[in-house]
Amino acid sequence: MNFNYSVEGGNFSKAGTASSQFKKVLKQLNVDPITIKRIVVALYEAEVNIVAHAWEGKIDIEVDMEKVYINLADKGPGIADINQAMKPGFSTASPSVREMGFGAGMGLMNIKNNVDSLHISSEVGKGTELEMTINLSSIISK
Amino acid sequence: MKVIEIQDALNLKVLGGEEGLQKDILGGYTSDLLSDVMGHAEQGYIWITLQTHKNVMAVASLKELAAVVLIKNNVPDEDMLEQANEEGIPVLVTNLSAFDISGKLFNLLTK
Ligand SMILES: Nc1ncnc2c1ncn2[C@@H]1O[C@H](COP(=O)(O)OP(=O)(O)OP(=O)(O)O)[C@@H](O)[C@H]1O
Ligand SMILES: [Mg+2]
């Protein structure tokens, strides 16, 4: 099954809309609550990163029996040093974004902590692509 | 403890999301950083913050928090309250600081 959402850069009044819509889908699909929570945290952080740091983006999600695969591709400034961006506390968020309580530099860590695999690629001046997978069986088999 | 019991005990004013006043509070978290709450609050927690915009409700709803408490008589944006009403997540306000209200809540919840 495929699900697609688009994200507007800079529009904080809509930040989280895709995450909230996909959460409803996961509930309908009867995914277990713990896995839903992990997916929602990772998806929300990645969605908000497009809103906060990029110009526009697309979210493509593929769900099968074993996993949820999420691809977020944006047009934006890109990330020059991905290792540095992953460090807790590192943020390039603007003062106005920080005032809203974003820009703690914790989002990418939240993503990493909640997915089974994460791959980030980016080209400065062009955009960023995040691929993450959450295994649907991981909780059950543990 | 239910949200309504805490509202009563601590003299909080309900600004929106009345529908959720019967929800059980399972713990609390005090933070003004949304990613911090996203990463560390749990379902059923009450969230103490000075943030007053709509994204607070997005986080509260995604994390299935019990309620949001605004400190120092902070005034929420209109669209924050609209979303609180839609989601049925209570938004309460206190005149106390984050420290003081967190302390009182901690005492009530761990009694
Ligand atoms: N999609 C993106 N496009 C461009 N830069 C990005 C993107 N996502 C993350 N970054 C860069 O990586 C940094 C760290 O991201 P991270 O999500 O960890 O923190 P943040 O967004 O700054 O703050 P927080 O997520 O805590 O609100 C950002 O400040 C930004 O410089
Ligand atoms: Mg972020």
CSV table of N, CA and C in Angstrom, one decimal, chain B residues 1-12 101 104 108 111:
chain,number,residue,atom,x,y,z
B,1,MET,N,-5.1,9.7,38.6
B,1,MET,CA,-5.8,11.0,38.8
B,1,MET,C,-6.3,11.6,37.5
B,2,LYS,N,-7.5,12.1,37.5
B,2,LYS,CA,-8.1,12.6,36.3
B,2,LYS,C,-7.7,14.1,36.1
B,3,VAL,N,-7.8,14.6,34.9
B,3,VAL,CA,-7.4,16.0,34.6
B,3,VAL,C,-8.3,16.9,35.4
B,4,ILE,N,-9.6,16.5,35.5
B,4,ILE,CA,-10.5,17.4,36.2
B,4,ILE,C,-10.2,17.5,37.7
B,5,GLU,N,-9.7,16.4,38.3
B,5,GLU,CA,-9.3,16.5,39.7
B,5,GLU,C,-8.1,17.4,39.9
B,6,ILE,N,-7.2,17.4,39.0
B,6,ILE,CA,-6.0,18.3,39.1
B,6,ILE,C,-6.4,19.7,38.9
B,7,GLN,N,-7.3,19.9,37.9
B,7,GLN,CA,-7.8,21.2,37.6
B,7,GLN,C,-8.4,21.8,38.9
B,8,ASP,N,-9.2,21.0,39.6
B,8,ASP,CA,-9.8,21.5,40.8
B,8,ASP,C,-8.8,21.7,42.0
B,9,ALA,N,-7.9,20.8,42.2
B,9,ALA,CA,-7.0,20.8,43.3
B,9,ALA,C,-6.0,22.0,43.1
B,10,LEU,N,-5.6,22.3,41.9
B,10,LEU,CA,-4.6,23.3,41.7
B,10,LEU,C,-5.2,24.6,41.1
B,11,ASN,N,-6.5,24.7,41.1
B,11,ASN,CA,-7.2,25.9,40.7
B,11,ASN,C,-6.8,26.4,39.3
B,12,LEU,N,-6.8,25.4,38.4
B,12,LEU,CA,-6.4,25.8,37.0
B,12,LEU,C,-7.7,26.2,36.2
B,101,ILE,N,4.3,25.0,39.5
B,101,ILE,CA,3.2,24.1,39.1
B,101,ILE,C,3.7,22.7,38.9
B,104,LYS,N,3.9,21.2,42.4
B,104,LYS,CA,2.6,20.8,42.9
B,104,LYS,C,2.0,19.6,42.2
B,108,LEU,N,1.0,15.9,43.8
B,108,LEU,CA,-0.3,15.3,43.6
B,108,LEU,C,-0.2,13.9,43.0
B,111,LYS,N,1.5,11.1,45.2
B,111,LYS,CA,1.0,10.9,46.5
B,111,LYS,C,0.5,9.4,46.8
